[in-house]
Short mmCIF file of C-alpha atoms in Angstrom, two decimals:
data_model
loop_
_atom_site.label_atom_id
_atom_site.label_comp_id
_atom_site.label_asym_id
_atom_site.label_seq_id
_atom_site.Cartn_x
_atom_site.Cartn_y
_atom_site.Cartn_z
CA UNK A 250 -17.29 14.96 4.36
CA UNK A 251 -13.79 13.30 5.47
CA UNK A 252 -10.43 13.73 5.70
CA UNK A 253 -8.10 12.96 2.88
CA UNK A 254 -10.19 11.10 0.61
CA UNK A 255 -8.66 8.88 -1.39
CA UNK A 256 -10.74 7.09 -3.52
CA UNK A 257 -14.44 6.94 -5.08
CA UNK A 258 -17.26 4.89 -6.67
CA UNK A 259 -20.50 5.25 -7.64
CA UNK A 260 -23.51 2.86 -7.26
CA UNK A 261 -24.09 0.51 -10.30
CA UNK A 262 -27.42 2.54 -10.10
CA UNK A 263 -25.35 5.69 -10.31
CA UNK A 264 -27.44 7.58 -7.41
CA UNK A 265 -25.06 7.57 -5.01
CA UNK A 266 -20.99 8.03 -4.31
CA UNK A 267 -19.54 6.34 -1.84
CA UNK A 268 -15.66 7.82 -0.64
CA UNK A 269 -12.96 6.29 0.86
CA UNK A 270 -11.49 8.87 3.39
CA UNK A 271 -8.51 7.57 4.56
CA UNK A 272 -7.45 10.00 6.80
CA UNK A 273 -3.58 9.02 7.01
CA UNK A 274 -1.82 10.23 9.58
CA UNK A 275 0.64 14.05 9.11
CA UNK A 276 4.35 14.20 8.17
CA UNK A 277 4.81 15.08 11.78
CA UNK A 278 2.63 12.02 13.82
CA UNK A 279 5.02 10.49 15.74
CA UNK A 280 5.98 13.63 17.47
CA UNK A 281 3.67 15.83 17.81
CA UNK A 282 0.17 15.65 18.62
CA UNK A 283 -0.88 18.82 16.23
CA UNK A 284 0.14 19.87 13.00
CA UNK A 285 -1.29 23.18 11.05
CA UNK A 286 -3.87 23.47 14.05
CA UNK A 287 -5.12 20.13 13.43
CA UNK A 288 -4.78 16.47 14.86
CA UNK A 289 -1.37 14.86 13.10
CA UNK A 290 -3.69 11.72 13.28
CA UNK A 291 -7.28 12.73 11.44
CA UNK A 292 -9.94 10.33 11.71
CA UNK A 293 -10.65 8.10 8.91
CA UNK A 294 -14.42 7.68 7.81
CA UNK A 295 -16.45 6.46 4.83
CA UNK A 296 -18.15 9.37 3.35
CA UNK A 297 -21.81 7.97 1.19
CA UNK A 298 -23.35 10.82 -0.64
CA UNK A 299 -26.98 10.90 -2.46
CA UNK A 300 -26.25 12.95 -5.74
CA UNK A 301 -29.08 15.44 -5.87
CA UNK A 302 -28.85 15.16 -10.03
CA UNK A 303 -30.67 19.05 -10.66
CA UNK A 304 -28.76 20.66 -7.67
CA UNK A 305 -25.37 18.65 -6.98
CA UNK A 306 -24.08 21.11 -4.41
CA UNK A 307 -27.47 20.20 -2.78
CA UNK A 308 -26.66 16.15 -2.38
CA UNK A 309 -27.08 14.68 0.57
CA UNK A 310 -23.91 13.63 2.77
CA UNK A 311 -23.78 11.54 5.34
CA UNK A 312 -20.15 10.49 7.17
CA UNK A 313 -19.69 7.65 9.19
CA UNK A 314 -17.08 7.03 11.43
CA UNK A 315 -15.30 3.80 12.90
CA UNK A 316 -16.46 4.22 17.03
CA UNK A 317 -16.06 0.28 17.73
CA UNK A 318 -14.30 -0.56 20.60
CA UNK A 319 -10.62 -1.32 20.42
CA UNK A 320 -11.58 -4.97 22.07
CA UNK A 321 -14.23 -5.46 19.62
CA UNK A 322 -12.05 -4.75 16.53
CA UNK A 323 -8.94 -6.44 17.64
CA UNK A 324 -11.04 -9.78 18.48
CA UNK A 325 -12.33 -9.26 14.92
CA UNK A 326 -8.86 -9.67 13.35
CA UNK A 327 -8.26 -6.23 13.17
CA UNK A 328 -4.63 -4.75 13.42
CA UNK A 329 -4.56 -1.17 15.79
CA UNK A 330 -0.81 -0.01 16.11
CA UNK A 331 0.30 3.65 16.77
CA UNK A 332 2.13 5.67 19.37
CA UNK A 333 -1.37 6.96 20.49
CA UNK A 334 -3.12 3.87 20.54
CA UNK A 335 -2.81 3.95 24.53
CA UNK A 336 -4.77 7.55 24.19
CA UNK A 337 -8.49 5.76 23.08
CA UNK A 338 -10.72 3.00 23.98
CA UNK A 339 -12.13 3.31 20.27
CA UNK A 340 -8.57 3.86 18.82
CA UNK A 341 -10.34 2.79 15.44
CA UNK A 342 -11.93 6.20 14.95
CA UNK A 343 -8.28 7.57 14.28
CA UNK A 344 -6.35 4.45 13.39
CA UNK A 345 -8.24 2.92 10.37
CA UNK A 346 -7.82 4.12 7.23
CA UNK A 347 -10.13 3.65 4.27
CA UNK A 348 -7.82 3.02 1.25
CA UNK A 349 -10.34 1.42 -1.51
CA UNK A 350 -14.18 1.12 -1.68
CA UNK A 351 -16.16 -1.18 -3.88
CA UNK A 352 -19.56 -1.75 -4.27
CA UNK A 353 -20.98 -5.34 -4.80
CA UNK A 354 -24.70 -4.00 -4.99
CA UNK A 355 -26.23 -0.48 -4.79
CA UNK A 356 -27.32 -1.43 -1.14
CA UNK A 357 -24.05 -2.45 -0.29
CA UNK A 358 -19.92 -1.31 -0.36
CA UNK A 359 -16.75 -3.04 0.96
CA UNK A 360 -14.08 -0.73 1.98
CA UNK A 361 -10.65 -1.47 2.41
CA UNK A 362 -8.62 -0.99 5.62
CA UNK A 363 -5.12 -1.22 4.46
CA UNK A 364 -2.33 -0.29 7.17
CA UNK A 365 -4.94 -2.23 9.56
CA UNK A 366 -5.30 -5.40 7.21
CA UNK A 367 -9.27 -5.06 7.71
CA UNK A 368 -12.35 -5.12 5.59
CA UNK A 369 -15.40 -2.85 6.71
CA UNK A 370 -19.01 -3.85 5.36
CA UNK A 371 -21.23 -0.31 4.67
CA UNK A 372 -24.89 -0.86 4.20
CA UNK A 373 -26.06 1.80 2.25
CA UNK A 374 -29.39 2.06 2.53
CA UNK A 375 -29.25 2.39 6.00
CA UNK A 376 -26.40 4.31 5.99
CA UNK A 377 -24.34 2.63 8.86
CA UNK A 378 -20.98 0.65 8.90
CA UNK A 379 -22.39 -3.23 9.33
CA UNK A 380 -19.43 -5.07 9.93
CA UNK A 381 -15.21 -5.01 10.36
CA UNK A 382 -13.26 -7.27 10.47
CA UNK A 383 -9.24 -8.25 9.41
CA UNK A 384 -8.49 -10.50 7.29
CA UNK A 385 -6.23 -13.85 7.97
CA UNK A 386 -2.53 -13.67 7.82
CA UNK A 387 -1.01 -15.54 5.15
CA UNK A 388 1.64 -18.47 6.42
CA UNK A 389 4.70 -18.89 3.77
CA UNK A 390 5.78 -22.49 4.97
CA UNK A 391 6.16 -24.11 1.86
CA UNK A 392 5.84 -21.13 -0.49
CA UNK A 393 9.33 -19.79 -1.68
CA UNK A 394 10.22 -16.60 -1.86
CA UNK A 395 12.79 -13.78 -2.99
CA UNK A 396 13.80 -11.71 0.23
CA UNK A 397 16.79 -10.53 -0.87
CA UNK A 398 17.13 -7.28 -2.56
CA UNK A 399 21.06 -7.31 -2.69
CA UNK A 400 21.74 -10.28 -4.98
CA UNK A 401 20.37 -8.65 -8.14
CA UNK A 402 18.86 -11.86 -9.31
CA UNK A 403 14.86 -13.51 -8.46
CA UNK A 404 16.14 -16.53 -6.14
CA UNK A 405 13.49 -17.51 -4.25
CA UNK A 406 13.91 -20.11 -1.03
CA UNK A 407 11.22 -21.69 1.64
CA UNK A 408 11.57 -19.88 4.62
CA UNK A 409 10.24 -20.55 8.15
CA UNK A 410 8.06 -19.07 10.33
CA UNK A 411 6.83 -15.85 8.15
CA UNK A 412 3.74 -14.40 7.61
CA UNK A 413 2.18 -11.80 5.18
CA UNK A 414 -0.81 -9.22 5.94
CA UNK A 415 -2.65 -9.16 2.67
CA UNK A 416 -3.20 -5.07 3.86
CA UNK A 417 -4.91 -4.38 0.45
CA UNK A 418 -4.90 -1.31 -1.88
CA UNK A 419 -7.90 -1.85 -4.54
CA UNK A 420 -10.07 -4.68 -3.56
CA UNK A 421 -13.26 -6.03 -5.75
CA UNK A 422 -16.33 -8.56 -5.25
CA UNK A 423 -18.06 -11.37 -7.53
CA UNK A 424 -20.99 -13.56 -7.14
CA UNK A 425 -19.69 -17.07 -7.88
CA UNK A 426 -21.42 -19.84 -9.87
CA UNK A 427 -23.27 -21.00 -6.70
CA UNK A 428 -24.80 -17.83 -5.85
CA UNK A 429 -21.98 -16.29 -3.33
CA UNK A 430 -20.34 -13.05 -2.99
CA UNK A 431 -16.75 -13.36 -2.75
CA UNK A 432 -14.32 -10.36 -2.27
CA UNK A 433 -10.65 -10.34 -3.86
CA UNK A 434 -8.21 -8.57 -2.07
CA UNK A 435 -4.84 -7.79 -3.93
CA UNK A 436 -1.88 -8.48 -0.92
CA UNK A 437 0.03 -4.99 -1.76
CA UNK A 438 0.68 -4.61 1.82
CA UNK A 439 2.13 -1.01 3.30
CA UNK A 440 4.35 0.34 6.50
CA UNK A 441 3.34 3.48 8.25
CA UNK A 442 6.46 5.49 8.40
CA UNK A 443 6.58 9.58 8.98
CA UNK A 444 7.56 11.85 7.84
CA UNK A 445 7.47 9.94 5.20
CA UNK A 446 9.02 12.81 3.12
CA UNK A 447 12.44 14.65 2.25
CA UNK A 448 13.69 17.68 1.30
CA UNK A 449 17.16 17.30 0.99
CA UNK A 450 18.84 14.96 -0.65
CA UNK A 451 22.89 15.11 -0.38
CA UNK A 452 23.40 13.25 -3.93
CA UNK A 453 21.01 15.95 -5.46
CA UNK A 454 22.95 18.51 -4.51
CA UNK A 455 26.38 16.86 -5.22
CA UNK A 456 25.08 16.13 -8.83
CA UNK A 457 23.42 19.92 -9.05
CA UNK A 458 27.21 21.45 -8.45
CA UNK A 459 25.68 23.21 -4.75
CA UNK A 460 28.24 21.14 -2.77
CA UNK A 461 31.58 19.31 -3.34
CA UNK A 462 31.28 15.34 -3.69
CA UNK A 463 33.01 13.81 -0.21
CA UNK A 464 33.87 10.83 1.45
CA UNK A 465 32.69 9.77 4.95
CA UNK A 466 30.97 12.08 6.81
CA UNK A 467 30.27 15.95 6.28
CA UNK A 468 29.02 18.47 8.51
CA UNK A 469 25.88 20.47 7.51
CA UNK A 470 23.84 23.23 9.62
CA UNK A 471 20.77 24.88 9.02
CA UNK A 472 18.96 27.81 10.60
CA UNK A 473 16.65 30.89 9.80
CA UNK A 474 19.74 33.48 8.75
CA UNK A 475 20.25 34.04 5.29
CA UNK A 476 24.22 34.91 5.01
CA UNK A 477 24.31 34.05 1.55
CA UNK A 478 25.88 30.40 -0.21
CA UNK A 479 23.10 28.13 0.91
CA UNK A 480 22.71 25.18 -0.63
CA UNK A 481 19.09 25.24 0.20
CA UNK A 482 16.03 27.29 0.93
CA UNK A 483 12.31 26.51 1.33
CA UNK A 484 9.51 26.90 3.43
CA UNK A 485 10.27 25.76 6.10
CA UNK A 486 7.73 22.29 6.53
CA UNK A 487 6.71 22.77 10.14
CA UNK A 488 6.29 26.58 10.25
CA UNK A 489 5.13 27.48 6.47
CA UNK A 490 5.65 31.30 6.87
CA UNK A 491 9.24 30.71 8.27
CA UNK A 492 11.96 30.04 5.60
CA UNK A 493 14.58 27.26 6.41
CA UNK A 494 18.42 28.06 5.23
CA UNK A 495 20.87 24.62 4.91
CA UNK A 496 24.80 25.06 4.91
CA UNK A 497 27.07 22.98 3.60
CA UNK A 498 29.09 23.94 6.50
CA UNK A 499 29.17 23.48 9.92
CA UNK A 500 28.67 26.46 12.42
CA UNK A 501 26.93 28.91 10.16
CA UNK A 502 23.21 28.16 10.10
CA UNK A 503 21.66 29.59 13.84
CA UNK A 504 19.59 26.20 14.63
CA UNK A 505 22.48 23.85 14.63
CA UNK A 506 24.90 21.69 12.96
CA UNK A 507 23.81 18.07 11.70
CA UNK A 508 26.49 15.32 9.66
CA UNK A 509 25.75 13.79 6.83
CA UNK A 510 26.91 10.92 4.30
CA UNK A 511 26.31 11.81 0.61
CA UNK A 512 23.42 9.56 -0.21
CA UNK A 513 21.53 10.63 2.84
CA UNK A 514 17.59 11.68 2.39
CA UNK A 515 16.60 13.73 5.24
CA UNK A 516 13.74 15.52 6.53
CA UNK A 517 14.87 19.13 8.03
CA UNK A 518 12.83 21.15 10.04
CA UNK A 519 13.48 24.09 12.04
CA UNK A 520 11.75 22.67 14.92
CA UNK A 521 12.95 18.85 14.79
CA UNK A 522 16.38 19.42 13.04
CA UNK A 523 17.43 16.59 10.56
CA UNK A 524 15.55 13.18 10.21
CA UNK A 525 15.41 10.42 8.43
CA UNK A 526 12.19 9.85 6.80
CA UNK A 527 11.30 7.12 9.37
CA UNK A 528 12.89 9.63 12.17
CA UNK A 529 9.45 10.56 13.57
CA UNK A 530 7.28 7.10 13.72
CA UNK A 531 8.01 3.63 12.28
CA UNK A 532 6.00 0.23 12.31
CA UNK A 533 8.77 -1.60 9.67
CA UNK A 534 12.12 -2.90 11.05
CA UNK A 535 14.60 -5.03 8.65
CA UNK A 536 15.61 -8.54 9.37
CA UNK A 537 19.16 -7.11 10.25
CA UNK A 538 17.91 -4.99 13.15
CA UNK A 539 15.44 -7.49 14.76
CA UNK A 540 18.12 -8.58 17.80
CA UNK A 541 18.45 -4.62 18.21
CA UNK A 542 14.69 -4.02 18.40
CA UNK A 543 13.88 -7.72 20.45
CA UNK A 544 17.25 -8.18 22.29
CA UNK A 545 16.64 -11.50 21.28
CA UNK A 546 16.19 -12.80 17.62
CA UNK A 547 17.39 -16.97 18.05
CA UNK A 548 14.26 -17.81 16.87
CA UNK A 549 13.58 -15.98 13.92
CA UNK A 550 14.41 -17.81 10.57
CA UNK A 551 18.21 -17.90 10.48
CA UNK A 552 18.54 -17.29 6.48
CA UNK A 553 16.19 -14.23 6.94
CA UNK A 554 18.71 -12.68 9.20
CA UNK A 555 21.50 -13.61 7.39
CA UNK A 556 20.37 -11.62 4.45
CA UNK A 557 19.05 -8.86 7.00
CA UNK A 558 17.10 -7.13 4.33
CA UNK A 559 13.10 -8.08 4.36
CA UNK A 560 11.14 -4.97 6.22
CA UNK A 561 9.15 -6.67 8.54
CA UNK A 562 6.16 -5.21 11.15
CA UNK A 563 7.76 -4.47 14.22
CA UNK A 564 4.11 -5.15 16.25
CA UNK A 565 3.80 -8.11 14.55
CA UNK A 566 6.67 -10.14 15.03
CA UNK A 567 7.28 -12.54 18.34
CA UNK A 568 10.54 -13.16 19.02
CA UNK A 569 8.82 -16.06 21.20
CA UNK A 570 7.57 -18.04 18.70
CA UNK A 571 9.86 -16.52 16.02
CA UNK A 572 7.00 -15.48 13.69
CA UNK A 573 8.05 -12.93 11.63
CA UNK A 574 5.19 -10.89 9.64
CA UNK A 575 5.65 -8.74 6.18
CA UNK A 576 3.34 -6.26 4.77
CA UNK A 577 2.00 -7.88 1.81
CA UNK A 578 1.71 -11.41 0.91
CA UNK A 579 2.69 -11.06 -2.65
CA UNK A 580 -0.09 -12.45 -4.69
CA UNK A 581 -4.22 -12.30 -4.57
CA UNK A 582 -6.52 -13.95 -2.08
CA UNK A 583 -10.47 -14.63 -2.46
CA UNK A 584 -12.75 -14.57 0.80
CA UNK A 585 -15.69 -14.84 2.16
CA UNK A 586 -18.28 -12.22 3.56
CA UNK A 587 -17.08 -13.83 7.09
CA UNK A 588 -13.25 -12.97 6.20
CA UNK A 589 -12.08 -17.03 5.48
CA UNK A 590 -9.69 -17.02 3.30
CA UNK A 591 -10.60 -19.47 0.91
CA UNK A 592 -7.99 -19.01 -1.99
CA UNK A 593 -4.35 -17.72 -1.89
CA UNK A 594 -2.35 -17.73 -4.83
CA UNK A 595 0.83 -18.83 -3.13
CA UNK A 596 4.16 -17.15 -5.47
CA UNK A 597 2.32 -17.36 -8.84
CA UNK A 598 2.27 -13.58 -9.49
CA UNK A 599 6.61 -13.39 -8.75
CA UNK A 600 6.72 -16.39 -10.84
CA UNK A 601 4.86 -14.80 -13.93
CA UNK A 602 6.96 -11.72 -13.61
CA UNK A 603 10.39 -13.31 -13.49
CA UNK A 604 9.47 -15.30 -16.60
CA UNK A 605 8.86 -12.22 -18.62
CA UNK A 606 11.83 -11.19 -17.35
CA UNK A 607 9.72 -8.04 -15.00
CA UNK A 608 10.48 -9.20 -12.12
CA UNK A 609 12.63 -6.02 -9.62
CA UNK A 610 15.26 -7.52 -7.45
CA UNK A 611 15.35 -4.27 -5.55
CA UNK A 612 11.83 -4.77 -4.25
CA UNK A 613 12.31 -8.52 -3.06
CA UNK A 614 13.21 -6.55 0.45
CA UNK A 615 9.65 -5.02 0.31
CA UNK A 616 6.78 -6.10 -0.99
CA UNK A 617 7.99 -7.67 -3.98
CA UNK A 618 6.01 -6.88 -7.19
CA UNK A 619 3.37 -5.22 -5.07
CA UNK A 620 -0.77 -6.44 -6.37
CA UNK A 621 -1.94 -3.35 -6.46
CA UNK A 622 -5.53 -3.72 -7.33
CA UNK A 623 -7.73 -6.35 -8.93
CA UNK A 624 -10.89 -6.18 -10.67
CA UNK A 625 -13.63 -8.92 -11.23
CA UNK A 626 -15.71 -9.49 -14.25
CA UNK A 627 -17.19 -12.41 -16.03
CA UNK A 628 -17.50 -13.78 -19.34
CA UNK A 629 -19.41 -16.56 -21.54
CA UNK A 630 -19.44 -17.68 -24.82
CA UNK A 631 -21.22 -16.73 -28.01
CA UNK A 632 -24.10 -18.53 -26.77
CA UNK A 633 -24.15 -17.29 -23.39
CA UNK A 634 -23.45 -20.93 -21.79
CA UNK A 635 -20.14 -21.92 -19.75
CA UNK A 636 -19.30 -18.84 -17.77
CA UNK A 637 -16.03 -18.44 -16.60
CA UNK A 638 -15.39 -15.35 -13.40
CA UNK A 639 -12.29 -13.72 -13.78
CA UNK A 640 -9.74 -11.43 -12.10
CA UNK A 641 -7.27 -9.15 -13.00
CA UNK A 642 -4.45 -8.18 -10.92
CA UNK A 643 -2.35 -4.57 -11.75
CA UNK A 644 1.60 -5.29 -10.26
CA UNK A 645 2.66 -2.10 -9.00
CA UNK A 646 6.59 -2.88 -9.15
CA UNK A 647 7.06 -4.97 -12.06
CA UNK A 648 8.52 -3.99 -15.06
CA UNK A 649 11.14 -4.43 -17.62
CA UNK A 650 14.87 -4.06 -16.28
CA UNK A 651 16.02 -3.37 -19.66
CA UNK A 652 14.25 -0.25 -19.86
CA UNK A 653 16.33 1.94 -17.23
CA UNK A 654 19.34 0.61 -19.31
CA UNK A 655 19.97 4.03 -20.78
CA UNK A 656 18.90 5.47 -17.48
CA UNK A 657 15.46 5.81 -18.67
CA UNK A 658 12.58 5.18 -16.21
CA UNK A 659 11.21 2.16 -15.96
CA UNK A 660 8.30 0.79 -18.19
CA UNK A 661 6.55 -2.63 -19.04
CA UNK A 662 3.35 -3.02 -16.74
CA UNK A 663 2.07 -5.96 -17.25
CA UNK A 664 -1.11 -7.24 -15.56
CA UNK A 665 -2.14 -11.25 -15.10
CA UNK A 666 -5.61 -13.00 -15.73
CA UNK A 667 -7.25 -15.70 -14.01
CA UNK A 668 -10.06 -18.04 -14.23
CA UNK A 669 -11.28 -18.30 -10.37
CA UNK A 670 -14.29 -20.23 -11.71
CA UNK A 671 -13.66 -23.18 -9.43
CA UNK A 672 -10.96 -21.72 -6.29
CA UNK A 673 -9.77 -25.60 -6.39
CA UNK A 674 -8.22 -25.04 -10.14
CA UNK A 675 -7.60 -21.66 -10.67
CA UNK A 676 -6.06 -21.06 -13.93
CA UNK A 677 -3.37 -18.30 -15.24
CA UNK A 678 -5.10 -17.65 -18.48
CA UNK A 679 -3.20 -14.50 -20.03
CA UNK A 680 -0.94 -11.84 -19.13
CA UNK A 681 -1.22 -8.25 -20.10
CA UNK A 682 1.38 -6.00 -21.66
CA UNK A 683 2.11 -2.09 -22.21
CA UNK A 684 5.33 -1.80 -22.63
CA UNK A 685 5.87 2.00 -22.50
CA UNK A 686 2.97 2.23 -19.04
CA UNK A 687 4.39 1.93 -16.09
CA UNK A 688 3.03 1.65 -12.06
CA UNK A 689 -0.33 0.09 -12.77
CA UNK A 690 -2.66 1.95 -10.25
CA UNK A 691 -6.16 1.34 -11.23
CA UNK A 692 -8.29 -1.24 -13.12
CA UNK A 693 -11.30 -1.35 -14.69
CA UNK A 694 -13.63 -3.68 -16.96
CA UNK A 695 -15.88 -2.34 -19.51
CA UNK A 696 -18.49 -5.34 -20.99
CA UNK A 697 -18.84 -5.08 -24.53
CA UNK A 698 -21.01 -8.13 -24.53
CA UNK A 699 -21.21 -11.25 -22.27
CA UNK A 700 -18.07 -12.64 -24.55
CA UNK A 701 -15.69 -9.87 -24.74
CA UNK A 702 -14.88 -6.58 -23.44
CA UNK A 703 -11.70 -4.54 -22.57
CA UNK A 704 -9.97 -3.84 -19.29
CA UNK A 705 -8.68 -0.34 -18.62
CA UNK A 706 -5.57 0.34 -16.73
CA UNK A 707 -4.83 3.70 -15.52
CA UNK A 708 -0.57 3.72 -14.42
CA UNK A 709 0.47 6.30 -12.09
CA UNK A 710 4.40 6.59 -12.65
CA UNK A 711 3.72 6.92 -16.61
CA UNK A 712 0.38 9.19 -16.31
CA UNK A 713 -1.17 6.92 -19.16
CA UNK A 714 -4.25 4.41 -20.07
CA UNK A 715 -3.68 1.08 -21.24
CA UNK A 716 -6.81 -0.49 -23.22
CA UNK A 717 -6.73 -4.39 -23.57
CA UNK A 718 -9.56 -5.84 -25.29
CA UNK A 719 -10.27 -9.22 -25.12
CA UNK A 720 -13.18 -11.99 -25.79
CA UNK A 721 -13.94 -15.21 -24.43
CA UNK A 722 -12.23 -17.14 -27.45
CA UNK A 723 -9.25 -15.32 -26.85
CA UNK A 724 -8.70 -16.63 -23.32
CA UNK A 725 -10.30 -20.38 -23.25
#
């Protein structure tokens, strides 16, 4: 069917399942070319599957692929980066990855292409991928933001120069007032980084009494020989059926020695040694180490370096122009079925989270409160006249400081309404609250009748469902 699906939907007429396979590359792309006898970069596809109702297992599945040409995607808008990318003509076939898929009809889907900033069309019925294309970066002239993750307060200032990729997570369609279908695409934005992953993490093992708290630098060493006093021991990532021994002292593993500072994460292999998590493949580079990646970074906004904290897409950037690009743009956008942008809603989504006091400092380096998803419905009132098309964004990162006071995780998800009835007014209507969810991952709206209904949100980091009813009165 696909590789590493990640996410489903059914037809409104419920006869068929269309599946997101996004097909993201291995912990070890970047550095090698196979991993568990496979590619470390599986191809991503769109999987659409006609449910046999009597005999499921007997349901029909077809898989299609992304076999446009590399010249014919990246004219389309489309974003292809990778260390392989040199390796293909049709680089898309390994390279996009289907994150989200909607469906605005049963003869029709919309799939999203995050890490590529894309949009692919699916026509159903005829069971073939109609369309790609990316989607238009965001420019931030004028629009004031928080790029500072050090300063433990929301200070947001007009910067020159950068960009956002909207690079969306959940995305979701309506039919406007005049008889168009417009798509919403939440501006999450997302890196490629691998491995990705740790499995050893020095202030872990400092706080778990395995190794003495230090200063400076410490030497470790890791190897295959179990001589007993390990700190750890696990299956070893690259070669499952070998186990991997770590040292809290130099010269005793038989692989090799590595240093470490106490809040290092690493990834430790017995093949690749110790890494950072970014050690194998990276697409992000910080504002501080944009001279070391460019040799030259005069023309990059000057407070941007200063702070030398916003992450930043390394393929992106010109050092040229000094356009900088970030993954995300921090709020929602509305397009057409051609990709124009023809709404962005500029800061509004920080803004409503600092004044409910949810707003994270410590994400203002990277992607801010992070739109996760949105979801479209409409409502009218009693009498079925003066409808009003709404969307509702989840944001991923924000939530209420003054619950990890106590060292508690974090809670308060709140999730933001709008009235996109007319794109030249749109209106903040409402914002929703749980304060004990957290991590908002997916959204939903179930129509209880044309004036009210409730929207469901399903929040990763606290493994619960928040309900929200609501009705036209209450929101106009």
């Amino acid at each position: 069917m696909g590789n590493l699906a990640d996410q489903l939907v059914f037809t409104p007429d419920g006869n068929t399942l269309i599946v997101a396979n996004e097909g993201q590359p291995l912990d070890f792309y970047g550095i090698e070319k196979k991993q568990y006898g496979i590619g470390t970069n599986p191809k991503g596809s769109v999987a659409i599957i006609d449910v046999d109702n009597k005999k499921p297992s007997k349901s029909d599945v077809t898989t299609l692929e992304f076999n446009q040409s590399n010249k014919k995607l990246e004219k389309a808008g489309v974003r292809l980066s990778g260390p392989d990318k040199g390796d293909y003509k049709n680089y898309g076939v390994v390279d996009l990855e289907p994150e989200y898929v909607a469906t605005s009809s049963d003869s029709e889907a919309i799939v999203a292409l995050q890490e590529n900033n894309g949009i692919a069309v699916v026509d159903i019925a005829k069971k073939k991928i109609k369309r790609v294309f990316g989607l238009e970066p965001k420019s931030f002239d004028g629009i004031p933001i928080d790029t500072n993750n050090e300063d433990e307060i929301f200070a947001p200032t007009e910067k020159q120069n950068l960009f956002g990729l909207s690079q969306p997570d959940g995305i979701s369609s309506y039919v406007n007032s005049a008889g168009k279908l417009l798509y919403v695409s939440p501006g999450e934005g997302d890196g490629r980084i691998r491995p990705d992953d740790v499995n050893l993490e020095i202030e872990a093992l400092i706080e778990d009494g395995l190794t003495d708290a230090f200063e400076g630098e410490k030497t470790f060493s890791y190897g295959t020989n179990d001589v007993g006093g390990a700190v750890f021991s696990d299956a070893d990532p690259w070669q499952e059926d070998a186990t991997i021994y770590i040292y809290d002292q130099g010269g005793v593993g038989n692989k090799g020695d590595f240093d470490v500072e106490n809040d290092d994460e690493l990834f430790v292999t017995l093949k690749h040694g110790a890494n950072k998590d970014d050690g194998f493949y990276y697409d992000e580079v910080r504002s501080k180490d944009l001279e070391d990646e460019y040799s030259d970074a005069s023309k990059f906004d000057s407070a941007i370096l200063a702070e030398g904290r916003l992450k930043t897409l390394k393929d992106m950037n010109d050092p040229k122009t000094g356009d900088l690009y970030m993954m995300g743009t921090r709020d929602f956008s509305i397009f057409d079925a051609k990709g124009k942008t023809l709404y962005h809603a500029g800061n509004m989504l920080e803004e409503i989270a600092a004044s409910l006091n949810h707003y994270d400092d410590g994400r203002s380096d990277d992607k801010g409160t992070e739109p996760e998803h949105t979801v479209s419905f409409s409502m009218t009132n009693k009498k079925g006249k003066n409808e009003r098309h709404l969307v509702a964004v989840g944001l991923k990162r924000a939530f209420d400081p003054s619950s990890t006071a106590d060292g508690s995780l974090p809670a308060g998800s709140i999730i933001p309404v709008f009235d996109v009835t007319d794109l030249k007014d749109v209106k903040h209507l409402a914002t929703f609250w749980s304060p004990n969810a957290w991590s908002p991952e997916g959204i939903y709206y179930v129509p209880e009748a044309d004036d009210k209904g409730a929207l469901l949100v399903a929040s990763e980091m606290s493994g619960s469902v928040s309900t929200f009813p609501s009705s036209y009165n209450d929101l106009f």
